Short mmCIF file of C-alpha atoms and ligand atoms in Angstrom, two decimals:
data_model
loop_
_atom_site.label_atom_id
_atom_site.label_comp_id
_atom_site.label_asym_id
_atom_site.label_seq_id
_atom_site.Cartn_x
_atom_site.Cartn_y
_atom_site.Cartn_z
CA UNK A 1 0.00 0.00 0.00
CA UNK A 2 1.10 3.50 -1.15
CA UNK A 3 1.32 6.38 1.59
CA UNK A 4 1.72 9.57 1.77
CA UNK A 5 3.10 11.72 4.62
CA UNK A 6 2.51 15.38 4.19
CA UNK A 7 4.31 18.00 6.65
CA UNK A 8 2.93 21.07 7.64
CA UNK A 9 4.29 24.42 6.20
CA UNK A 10 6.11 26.68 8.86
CA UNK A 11 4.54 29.40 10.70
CA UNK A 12 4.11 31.99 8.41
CA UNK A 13 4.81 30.38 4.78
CA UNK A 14 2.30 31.05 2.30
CA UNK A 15 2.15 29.74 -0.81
CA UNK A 16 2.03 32.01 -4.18
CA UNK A 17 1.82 30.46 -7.35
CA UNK A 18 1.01 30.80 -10.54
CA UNK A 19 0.39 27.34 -12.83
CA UNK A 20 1.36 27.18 -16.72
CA UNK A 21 -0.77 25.92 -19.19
CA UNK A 22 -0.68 22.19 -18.55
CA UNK A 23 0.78 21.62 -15.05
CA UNK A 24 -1.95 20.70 -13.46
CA UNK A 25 -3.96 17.68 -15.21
CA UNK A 26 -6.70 18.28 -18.25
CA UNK A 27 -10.04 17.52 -17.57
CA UNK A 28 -11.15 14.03 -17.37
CA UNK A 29 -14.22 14.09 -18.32
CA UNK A 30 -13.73 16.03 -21.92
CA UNK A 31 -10.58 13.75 -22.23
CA UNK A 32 -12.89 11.15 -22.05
CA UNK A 33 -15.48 12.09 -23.84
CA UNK A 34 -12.90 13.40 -26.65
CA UNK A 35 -11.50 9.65 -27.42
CA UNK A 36 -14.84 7.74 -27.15
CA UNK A 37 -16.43 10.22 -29.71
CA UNK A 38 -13.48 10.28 -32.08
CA UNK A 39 -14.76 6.31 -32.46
CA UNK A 40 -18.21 7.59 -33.70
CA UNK A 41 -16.09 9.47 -36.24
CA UNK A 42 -15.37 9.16 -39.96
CA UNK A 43 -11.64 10.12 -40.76
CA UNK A 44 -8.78 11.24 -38.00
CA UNK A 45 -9.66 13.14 -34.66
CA UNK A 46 -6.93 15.26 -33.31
CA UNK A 47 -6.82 16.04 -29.05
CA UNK A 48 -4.21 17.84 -27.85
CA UNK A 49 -3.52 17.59 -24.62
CA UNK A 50 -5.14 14.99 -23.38
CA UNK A 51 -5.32 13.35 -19.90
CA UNK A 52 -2.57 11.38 -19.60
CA UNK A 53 -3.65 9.42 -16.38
CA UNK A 54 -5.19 5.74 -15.45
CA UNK A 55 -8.69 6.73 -16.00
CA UNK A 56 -8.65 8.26 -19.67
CA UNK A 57 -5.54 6.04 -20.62
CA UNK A 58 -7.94 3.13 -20.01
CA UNK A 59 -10.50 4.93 -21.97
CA UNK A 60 -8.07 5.22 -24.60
CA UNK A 61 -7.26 1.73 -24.91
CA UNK A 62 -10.84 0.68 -25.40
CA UNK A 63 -11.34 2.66 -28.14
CA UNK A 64 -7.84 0.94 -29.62
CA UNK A 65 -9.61 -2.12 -29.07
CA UNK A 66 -13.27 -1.16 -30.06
CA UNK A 67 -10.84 -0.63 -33.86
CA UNK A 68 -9.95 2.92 -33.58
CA UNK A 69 -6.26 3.53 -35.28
CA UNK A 70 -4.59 5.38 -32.35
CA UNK A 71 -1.28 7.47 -32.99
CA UNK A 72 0.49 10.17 -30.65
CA UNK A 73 2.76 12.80 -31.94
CA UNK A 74 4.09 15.44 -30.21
CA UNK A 75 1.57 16.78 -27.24
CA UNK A 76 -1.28 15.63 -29.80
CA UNK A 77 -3.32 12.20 -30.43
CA UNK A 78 -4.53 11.34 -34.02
CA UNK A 79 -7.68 8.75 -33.43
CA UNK A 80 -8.55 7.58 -37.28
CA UNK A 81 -11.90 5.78 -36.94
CA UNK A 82 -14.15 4.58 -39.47
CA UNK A 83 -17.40 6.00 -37.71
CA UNK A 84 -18.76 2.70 -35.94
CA UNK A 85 -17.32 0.14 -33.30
CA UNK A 86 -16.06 -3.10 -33.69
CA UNK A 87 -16.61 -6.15 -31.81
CA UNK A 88 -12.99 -6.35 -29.38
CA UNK A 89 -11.71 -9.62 -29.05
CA UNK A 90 -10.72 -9.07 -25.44
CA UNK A 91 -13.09 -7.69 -22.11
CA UNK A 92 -12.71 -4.23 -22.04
CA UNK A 93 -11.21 -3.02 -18.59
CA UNK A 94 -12.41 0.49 -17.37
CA UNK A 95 -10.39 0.56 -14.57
CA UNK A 96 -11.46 3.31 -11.39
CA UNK A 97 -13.82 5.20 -13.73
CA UNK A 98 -17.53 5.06 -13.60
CA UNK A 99 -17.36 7.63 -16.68
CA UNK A 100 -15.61 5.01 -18.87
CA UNK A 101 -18.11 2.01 -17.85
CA UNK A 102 -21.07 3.85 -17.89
CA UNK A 103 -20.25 6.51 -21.00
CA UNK A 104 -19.49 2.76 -22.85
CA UNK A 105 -21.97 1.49 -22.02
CA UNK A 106 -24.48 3.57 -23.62
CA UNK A 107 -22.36 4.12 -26.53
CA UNK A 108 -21.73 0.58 -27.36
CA UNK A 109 -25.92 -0.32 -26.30
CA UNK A 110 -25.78 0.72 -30.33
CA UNK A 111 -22.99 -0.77 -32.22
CA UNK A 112 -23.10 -4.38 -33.56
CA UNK A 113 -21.55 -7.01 -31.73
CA UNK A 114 -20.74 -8.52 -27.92
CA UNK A 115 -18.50 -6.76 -25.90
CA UNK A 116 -17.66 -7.19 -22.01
CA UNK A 117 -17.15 -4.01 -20.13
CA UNK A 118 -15.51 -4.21 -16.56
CA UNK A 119 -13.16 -2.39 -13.85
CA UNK A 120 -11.34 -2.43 -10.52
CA UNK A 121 -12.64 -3.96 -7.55
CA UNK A 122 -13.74 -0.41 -6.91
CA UNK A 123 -15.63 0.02 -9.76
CA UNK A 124 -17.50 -3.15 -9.49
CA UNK A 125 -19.11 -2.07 -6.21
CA UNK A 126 -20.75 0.96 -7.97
CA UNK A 127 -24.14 0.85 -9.22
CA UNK A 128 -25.02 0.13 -13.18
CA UNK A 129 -28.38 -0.38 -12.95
CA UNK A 130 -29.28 3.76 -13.69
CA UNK A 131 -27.54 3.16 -16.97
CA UNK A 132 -28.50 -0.78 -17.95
CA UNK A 133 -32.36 -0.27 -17.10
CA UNK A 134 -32.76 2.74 -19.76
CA UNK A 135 -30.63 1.17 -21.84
CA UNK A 136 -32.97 -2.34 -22.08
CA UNK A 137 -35.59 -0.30 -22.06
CA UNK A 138 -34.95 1.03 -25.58
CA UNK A 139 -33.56 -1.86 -27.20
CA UNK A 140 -30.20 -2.92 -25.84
CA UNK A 141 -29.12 -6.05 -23.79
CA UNK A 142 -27.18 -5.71 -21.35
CA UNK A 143 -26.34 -7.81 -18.00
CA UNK A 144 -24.48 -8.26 -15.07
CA UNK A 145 -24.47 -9.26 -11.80
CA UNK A 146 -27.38 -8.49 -9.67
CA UNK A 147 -29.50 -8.59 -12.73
CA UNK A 148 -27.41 -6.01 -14.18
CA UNK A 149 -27.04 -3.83 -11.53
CA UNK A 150 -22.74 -4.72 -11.27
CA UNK A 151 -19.82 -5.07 -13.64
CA UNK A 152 -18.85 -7.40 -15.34
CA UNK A 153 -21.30 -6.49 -18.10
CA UNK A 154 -22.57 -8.18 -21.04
CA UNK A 155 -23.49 -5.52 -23.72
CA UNK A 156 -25.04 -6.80 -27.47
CA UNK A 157 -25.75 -3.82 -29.30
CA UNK A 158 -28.69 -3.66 -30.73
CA UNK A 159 -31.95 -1.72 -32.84
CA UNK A 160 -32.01 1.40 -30.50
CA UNK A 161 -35.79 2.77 -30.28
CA UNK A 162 -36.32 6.77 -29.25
CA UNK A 163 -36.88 7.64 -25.98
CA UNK A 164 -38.87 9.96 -23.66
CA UNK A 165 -36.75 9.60 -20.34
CA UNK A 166 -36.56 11.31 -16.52
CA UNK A 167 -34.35 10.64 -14.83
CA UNK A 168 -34.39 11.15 -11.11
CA UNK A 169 -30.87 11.82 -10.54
CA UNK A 170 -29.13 14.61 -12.15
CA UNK A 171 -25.87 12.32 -13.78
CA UNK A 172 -24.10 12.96 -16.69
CA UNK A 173 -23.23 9.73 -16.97
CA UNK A 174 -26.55 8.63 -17.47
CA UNK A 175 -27.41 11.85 -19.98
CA UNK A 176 -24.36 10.97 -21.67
CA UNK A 177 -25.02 6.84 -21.73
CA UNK A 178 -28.52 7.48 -23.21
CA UNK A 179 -27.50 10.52 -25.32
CA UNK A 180 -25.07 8.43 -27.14
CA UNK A 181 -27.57 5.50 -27.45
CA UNK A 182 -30.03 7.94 -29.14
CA UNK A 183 -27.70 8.59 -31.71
CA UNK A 184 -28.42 5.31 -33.30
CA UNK A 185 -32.04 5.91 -32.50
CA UNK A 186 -35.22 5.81 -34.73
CA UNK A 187 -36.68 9.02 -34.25
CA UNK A 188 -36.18 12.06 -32.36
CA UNK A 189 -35.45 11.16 -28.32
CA UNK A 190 -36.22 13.36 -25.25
CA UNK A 191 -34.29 13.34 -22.03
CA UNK A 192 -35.01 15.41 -19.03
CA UNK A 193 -33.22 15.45 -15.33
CA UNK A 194 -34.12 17.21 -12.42
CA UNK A 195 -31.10 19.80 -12.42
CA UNK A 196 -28.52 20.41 -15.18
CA UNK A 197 -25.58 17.85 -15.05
CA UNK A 198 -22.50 18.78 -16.69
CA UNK A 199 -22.84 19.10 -20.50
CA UNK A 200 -19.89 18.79 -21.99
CA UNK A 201 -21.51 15.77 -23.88
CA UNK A 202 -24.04 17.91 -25.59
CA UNK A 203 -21.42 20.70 -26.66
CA UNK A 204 -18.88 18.26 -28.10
CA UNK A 205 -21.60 16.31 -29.83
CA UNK A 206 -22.99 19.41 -31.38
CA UNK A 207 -19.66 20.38 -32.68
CA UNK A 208 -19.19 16.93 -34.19
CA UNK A 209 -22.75 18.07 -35.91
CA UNK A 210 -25.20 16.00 -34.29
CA UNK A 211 -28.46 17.65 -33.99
CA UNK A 212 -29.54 18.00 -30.31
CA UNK A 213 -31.92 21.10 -29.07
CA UNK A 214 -32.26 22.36 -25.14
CA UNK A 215 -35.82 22.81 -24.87
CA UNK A 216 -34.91 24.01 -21.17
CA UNK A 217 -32.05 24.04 -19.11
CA UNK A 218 -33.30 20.21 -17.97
CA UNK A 219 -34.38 19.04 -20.93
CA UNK A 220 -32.80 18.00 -24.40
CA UNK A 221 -33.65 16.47 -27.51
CA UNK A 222 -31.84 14.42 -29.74
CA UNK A 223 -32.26 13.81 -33.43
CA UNK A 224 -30.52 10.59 -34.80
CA UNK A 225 -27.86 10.89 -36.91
CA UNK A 226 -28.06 9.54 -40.45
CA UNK A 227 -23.90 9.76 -40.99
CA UNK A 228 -20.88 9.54 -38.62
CA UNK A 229 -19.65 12.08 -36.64
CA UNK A 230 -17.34 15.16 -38.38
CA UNK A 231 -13.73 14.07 -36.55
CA UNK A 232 -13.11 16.22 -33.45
CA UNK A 233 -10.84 18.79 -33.21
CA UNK A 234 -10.39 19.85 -29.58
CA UNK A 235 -7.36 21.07 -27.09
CA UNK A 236 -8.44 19.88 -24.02
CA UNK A 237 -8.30 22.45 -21.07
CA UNK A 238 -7.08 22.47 -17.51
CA UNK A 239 -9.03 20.23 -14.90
CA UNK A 240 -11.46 22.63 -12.39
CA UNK A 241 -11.79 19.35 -10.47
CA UNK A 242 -7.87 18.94 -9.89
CA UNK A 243 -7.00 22.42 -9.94
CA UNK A 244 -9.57 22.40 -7.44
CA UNK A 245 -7.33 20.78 -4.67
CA UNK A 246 -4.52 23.62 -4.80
CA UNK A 247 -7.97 26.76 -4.93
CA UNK A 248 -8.51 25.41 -1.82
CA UNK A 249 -5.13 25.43 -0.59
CA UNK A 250 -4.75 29.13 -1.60
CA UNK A 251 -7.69 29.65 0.39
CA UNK A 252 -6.87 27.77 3.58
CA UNK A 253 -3.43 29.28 4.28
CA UNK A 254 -3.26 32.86 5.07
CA UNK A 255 -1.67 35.81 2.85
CA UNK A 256 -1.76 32.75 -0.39
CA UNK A 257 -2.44 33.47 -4.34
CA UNK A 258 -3.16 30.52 -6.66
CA UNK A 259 -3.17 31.62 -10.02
CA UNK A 260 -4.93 29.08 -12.55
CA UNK A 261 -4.49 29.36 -16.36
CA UNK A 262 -5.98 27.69 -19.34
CA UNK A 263 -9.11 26.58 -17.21
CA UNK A 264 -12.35 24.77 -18.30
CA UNK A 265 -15.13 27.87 -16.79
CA UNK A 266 -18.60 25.79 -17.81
CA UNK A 267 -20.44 26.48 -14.95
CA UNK A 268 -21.21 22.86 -14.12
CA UNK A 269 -18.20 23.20 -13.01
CA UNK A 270 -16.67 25.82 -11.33
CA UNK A 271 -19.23 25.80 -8.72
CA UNK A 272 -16.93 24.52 -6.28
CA UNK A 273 -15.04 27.99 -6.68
CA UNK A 274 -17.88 30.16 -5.79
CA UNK A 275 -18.43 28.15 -2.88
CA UNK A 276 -14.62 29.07 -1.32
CA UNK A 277 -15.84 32.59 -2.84
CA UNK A 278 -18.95 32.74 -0.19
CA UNK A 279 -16.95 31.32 2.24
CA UNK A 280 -14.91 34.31 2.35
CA UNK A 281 -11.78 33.80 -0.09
CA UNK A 282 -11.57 36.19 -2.82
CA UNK A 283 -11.99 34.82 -6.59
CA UNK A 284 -11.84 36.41 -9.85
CA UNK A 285 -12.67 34.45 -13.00
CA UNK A 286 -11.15 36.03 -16.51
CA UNK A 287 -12.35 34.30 -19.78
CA UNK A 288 -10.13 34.08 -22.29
CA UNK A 289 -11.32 32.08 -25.08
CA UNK A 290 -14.50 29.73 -26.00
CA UNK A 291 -14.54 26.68 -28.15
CA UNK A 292 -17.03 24.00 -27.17
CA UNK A 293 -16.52 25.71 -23.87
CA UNK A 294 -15.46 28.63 -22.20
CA UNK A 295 -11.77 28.90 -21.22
CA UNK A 296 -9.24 31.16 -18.98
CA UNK A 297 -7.74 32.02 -15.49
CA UNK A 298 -9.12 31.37 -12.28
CA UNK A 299 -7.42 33.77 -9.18
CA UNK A 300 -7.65 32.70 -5.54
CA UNK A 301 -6.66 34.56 -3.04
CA UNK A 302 -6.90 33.50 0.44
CA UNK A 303 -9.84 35.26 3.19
CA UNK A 304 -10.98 34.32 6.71
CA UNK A 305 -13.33 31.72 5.85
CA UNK A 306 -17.11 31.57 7.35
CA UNK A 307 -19.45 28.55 7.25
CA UNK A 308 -21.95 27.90 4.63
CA UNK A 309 -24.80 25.90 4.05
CA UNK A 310 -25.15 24.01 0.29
CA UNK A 311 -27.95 22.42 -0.93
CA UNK A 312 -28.52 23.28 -4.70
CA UNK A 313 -26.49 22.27 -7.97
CA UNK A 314 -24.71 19.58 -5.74
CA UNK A 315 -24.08 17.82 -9.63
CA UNK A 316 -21.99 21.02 -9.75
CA UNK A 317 -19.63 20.21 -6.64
CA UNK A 318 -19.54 16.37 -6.33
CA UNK A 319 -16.26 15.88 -7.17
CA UNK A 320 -14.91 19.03 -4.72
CA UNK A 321 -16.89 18.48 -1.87
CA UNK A 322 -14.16 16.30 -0.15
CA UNK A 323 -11.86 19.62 -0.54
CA UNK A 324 -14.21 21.62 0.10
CA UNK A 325 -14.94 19.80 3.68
CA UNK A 326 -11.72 20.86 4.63
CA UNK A 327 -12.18 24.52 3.94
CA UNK A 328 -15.07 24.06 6.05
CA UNK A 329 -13.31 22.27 8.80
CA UNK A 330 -11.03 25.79 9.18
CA UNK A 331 -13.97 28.08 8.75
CA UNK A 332 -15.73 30.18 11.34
CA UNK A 333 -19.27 28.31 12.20
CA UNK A 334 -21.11 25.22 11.04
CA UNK A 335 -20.98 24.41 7.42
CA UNK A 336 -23.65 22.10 5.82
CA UNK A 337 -23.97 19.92 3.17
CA UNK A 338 -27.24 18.14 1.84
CA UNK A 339 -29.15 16.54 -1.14
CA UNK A 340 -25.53 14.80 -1.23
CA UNK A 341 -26.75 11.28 -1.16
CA UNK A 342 -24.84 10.47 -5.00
CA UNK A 343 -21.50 11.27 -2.98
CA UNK A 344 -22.18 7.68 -1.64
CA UNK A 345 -22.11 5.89 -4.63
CA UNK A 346 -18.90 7.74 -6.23
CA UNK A 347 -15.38 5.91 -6.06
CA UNK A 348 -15.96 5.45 -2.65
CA UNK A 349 -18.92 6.29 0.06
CA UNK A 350 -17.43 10.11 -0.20
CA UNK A 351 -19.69 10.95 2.87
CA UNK A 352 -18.81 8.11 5.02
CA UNK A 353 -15.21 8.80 4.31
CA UNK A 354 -14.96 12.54 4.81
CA UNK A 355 -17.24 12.53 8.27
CA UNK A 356 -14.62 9.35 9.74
CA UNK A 357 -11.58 10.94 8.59
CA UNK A 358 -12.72 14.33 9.29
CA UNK A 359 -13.34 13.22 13.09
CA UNK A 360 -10.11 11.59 13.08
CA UNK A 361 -8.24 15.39 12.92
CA UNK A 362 -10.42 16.72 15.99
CA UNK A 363 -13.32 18.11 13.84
CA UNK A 364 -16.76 17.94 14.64
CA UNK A 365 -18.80 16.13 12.06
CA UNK A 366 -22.47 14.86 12.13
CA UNK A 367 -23.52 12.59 9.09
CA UNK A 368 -26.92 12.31 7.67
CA UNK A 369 -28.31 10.61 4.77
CA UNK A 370 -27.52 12.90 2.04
CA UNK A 371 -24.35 14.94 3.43
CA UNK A 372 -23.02 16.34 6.61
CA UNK A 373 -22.46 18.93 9.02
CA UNK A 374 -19.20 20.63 9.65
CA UNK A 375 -18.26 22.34 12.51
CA UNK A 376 -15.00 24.46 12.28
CA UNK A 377 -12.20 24.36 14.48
CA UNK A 378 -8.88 23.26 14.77
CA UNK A 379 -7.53 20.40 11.98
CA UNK A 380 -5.28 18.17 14.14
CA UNK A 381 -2.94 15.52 12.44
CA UNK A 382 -3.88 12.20 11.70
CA UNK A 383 -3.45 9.03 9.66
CA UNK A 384 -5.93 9.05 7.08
CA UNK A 385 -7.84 6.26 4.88
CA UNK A 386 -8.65 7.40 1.39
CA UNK A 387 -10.79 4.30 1.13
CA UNK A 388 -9.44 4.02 -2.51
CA UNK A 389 -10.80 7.02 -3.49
CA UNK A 390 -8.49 9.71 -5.51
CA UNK A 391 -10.34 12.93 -4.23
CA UNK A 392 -10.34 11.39 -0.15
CA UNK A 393 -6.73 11.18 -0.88
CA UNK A 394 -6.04 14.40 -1.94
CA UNK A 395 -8.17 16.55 -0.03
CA UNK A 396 -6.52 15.17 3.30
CA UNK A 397 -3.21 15.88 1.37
CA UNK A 398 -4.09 19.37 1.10
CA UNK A 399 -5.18 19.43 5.19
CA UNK A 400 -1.86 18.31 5.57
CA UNK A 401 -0.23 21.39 4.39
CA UNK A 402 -1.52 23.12 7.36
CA UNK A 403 -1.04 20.14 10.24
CA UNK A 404 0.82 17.33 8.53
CA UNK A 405 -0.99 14.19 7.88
CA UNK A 406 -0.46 10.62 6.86
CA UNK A 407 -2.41 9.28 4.36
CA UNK A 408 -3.09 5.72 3.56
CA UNK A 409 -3.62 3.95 0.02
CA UNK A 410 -2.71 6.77 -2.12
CA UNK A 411 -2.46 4.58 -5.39
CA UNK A 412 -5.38 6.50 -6.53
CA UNK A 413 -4.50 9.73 -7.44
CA UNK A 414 -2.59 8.33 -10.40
CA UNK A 415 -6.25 7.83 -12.25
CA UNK A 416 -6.91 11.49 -12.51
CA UNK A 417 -3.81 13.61 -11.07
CA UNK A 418 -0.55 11.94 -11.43
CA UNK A 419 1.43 14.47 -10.98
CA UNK A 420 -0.61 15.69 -7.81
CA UNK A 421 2.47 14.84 -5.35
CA UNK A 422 4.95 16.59 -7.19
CA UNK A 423 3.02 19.66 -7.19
CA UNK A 424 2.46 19.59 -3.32
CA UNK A 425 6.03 18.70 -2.74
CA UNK A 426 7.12 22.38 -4.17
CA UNK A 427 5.05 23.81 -1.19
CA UNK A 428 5.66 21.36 2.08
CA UNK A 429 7.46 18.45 2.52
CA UNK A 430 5.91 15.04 0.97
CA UNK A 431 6.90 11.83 1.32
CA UNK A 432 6.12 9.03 -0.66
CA UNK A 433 6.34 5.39 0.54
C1 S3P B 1 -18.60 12.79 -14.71
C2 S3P B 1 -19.79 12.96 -14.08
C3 S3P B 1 -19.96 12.94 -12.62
C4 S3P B 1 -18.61 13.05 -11.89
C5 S3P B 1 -17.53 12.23 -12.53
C6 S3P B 1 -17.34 12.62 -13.98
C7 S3P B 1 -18.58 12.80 -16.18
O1 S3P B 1 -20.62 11.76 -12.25
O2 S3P B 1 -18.75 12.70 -10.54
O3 S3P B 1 -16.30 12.40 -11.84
O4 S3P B 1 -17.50 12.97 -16.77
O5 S3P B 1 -19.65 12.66 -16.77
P1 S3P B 1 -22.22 11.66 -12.30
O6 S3P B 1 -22.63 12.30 -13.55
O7 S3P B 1 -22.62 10.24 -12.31
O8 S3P B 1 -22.68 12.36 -11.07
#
C-alpha cells in the first residue's frame, strides 16, 4: 500500500503560485469524452492535450480495441476511426472510472456485436443499474451481476428505439449513456433530469454536428444521426476538479495566491469555486477564449473563511466536496452539506469517508443521509484512509499542508492527477512510501 506523509508548512509560509498551461492535469471528463467520440467518427480526430492518467488512458485503450487507429505525436493524439465500433476480441477493462463504464456502455448499447465491459474492484461495487435499465428499455441487452445492476457487463448492441426519459438523478453519466444510445435511434429522443448535469456531452456532440436542441435548461432532444460524426478537433483544457485541490489550498493558508491558467469555466463546473468565494476567499474568474466551452484564469486569493450551508447544484460540486470539507473544517461556524446522497455511490462512500476521517483530525462532524455537518475548528494531524478514493486522498493531502498528515492507500491519485504529489512537494514536505 502506497502512503503519503505530508508536513505542515512553517509558521508563516504562504504559498504564491502561478500554474502554466498544462501543469496541473486536463479535464477528465472532456478527455474522455474526446477519445470515445473520435470512435463515432469518420476520418482522424486530433486532441491535444489529453489526460494522460489511469482513468482516460484506459478509456483510450478501449477505443484501440473497439478498432480505432490510435497514434500520438508530439503533445497531440490522431484517433482515425471509421465511424462505428467493432466487436474487441478481449473484455474491455475500465479501470477506477464510472465515466468510462457507464459513457461505454451507452455508446456501445448501439454498435453491432458482444463486448464485455468491466473495472477495478472499486468500480464493481458501484451501481449500473441507472444506466442498464434505460438502456434495455430502448432496445439494448445488457447484464451483469445483480440482474445487471454490477460489472462485469454483457453488452449486445442492438436496434435502439427513441426515448422519452426522466431521470431522477441529475448524472451525466446517465445523460451521456442514453445521449449516445439515441444517436443510433429511430426518431427524435427526449431526455429530461431534475437539475442540469455537466454538458460537456451535448457541446462536443454538437460540434461533431449531431443535432440536439435544449428545450430548457433540464431538458434536451436528440435527433438521430443519419452519418458519422465530423472528426473532433479539440485542445483539451485544464481540470477545475484537480485544480480544485490547490484553490482550496490558496484559500486555507493565510496571505496565499493561486493563479490558474488555461481553465475549463462551464459552470457545471466551477461551482466549487464560488463556494470558497462565499466562504470568504476572494476569486476572480477572466475568460479568455470559447470553443465547445469557455476557457481562462481562475485567481484565488486567500480570506478568513465563514461557514456555509449548500444544498442546490450539488451535480456542480460532487467531485470538490471532499476539498471543500476541509475549507469548512477551518472556517468560522457550522458548514452544511445536503441533497448529497450520490456522494455515496462515487469511487468510494465520499460521505462516510470525509465525516470518519474528518473526526479523526479533531473536527466535529455529524452525518446524515444525504451529506453532513461541519463544525469548524482546529484540523489536528492524523493518519488518514482514502478508502481508494483519488479525491479522499487528496483533499486530506491538502489538510496536511496546514497540520501534517499521513495518508493511507494513495495509489489513486494516479487515475486522474498523477502528478498531484509533485506539485504539493514544491510547497511542504511530501513523502512518498
Ligand atoms: C462525470 C460525471 C460525474 C462526476 C464524474 C465525472 C462525467 O458523475 O462525478 O467524476 O464525466 O460525466 P455523475 O454524472 O454520475 O454524477
Amino acid at each position: 500500500m502506497k502512503i503519503a506523509k505530508i508536513f505542515p508548512l512553517m509558521n508563516d509560509k504562504n504559498i504564491n503560485r502561478k500554474f502554466a498551461e498544462t501543469e496541473i492535469g486536463s479535464d477528465k471528463s472532456i478527455s474522455h469524452r474526446s477519445v470515445m467520440f473520435a470512435l463515432l467518427a469518420n476520418g482522424e480526430s486530433v486532441v491535444e492535450n489529453f489526460l494522460e492518467a489511469e482513468d482516460t488512458q484506459n478509456s483510450l485503450k478501449i477505443v484501440e480495441k473497439l478498432g480505432a487507429k490510435v497514434e500520438r505525436r508530439d503533445d497531440k493524439i490522431f484517433i482515425t476511426s471509421e465511424g462505428r465500433a467493432k466487436e474487441a476480441d478481449d473484455v474491455l477493462d475500465c479501470g477506477n472510472s464510472g465515466t468510462g463504464i457507464r459513457l461505454f456502455a451507452g455508446l456501445l448499447s448501439s454498435q453491432k456485436g458482444a463486448f464485455f465491459l468491466t473495472g477495478d474492484k472499486y468500480l464493481r461495487r458501484r451501481p449500473m443499474k441507472r444506466v442498464t435499465k434505460p438502456l434495455k428499455e430502448i432496445g439494448a441487452f445488457l447484464d451483469g451481476r445483480e440482474n445487471g445492476n454490477l460489472a462485469p457487463l454483457f453488452i449486445r448492441g442492438g436496434e435502439i428505439k427513441s426515448f422519452d426519459y426522466t431521470s431522477s438523478i441529475s448524472s451525466a453519466q446517465v445523460k451521456s449513456a442514453l445521449i449516445l444510445a439515441s444517436l443510433y435511434g429511430n426518431d427524435i429522443s427526449r431526455y429530461r433530469e431534475p437539475e442540469l448535469s455537466r454538458d460537456h456531452t451535448e457541446r462536443m456532440l454538437r460540434g461533431m454536428g449531431v443535432d440536439i436542441k435544449n428545450i430548457s435548461e433540464t431538458e434536451i432532444e436528440i435527433s438521430p444521426i443519419t452519418k458519422p460524426l465530423q472528426p473532433i478537433n479539440i485542445k483539451v483544457p485544464t481540470d477545475p476538479s484537480s485544480a480544485f485541490f490547490f484553490a482550496v489550498a490558496g484559500a486555507i493558508i493565510p496571505n496565499s495566491k493561486i493563479h490558474l491558467t488555461n481553465m475549463l469555466l462551464n459552470k457545471t463546473r466551477i461551482e466549487a469555486y464560488k463556494i470558497l468565494e462565499k466562504m470568504g476567499a476572494k476569486i476572480e474568474i477572466i475568460v479568455r477564449e470559447s470553443k465547445y466551452e469557455e476557457i481562462g484564469d481562475i485567481i484565488i486569493s486567500s480570506g478568513e473563511l465563514k461557514a456555509v450551508e449548500v444544498s442546490e447544484n450539488i451535480s456542480w460540486l460532487i467531485d470538490e466536496i471532499p476539498a471543500l470539507a476541509i475549507a469548512m473544517s477551518l472556517a468560522n461556524g457550522t458548514s452544511v452539506i445536503k441533497n448529497a446522497e450520490e456522494l455515496r455511490v462515487k469511487e468510494s462512500d465520499r460521505i462516510s469517508a470525509v465525516v470518519k476521517n474528518l473526526r479523526n483530525c479533531g473536527i466535529k462532524v455529524e452525518e446524515f443521509k444525504d451529506g453532513f455537518s461541519v463544525e469548524g475548528g482546529k484540523l489536528l494531524p492524523a493518519v488518514i484512509d482514502s478508502f481508494g478514493d483519488h479525491r479522499i486522498a487528496m483533499s486530506f493531502s491538502i489538510a496536511g499542508l496546514i497540520c501534517g498528515m499521513k495518508i493511507e492507500d494513495v495509489e489513486g491519485v494516479n487515475t486522474s492527477f498523477p502528478n498531484f504529489y509533485n506539485i504539493l512537494a514544491e510547497f511542504s514536505q511530501v513523502e512518498l512510501s
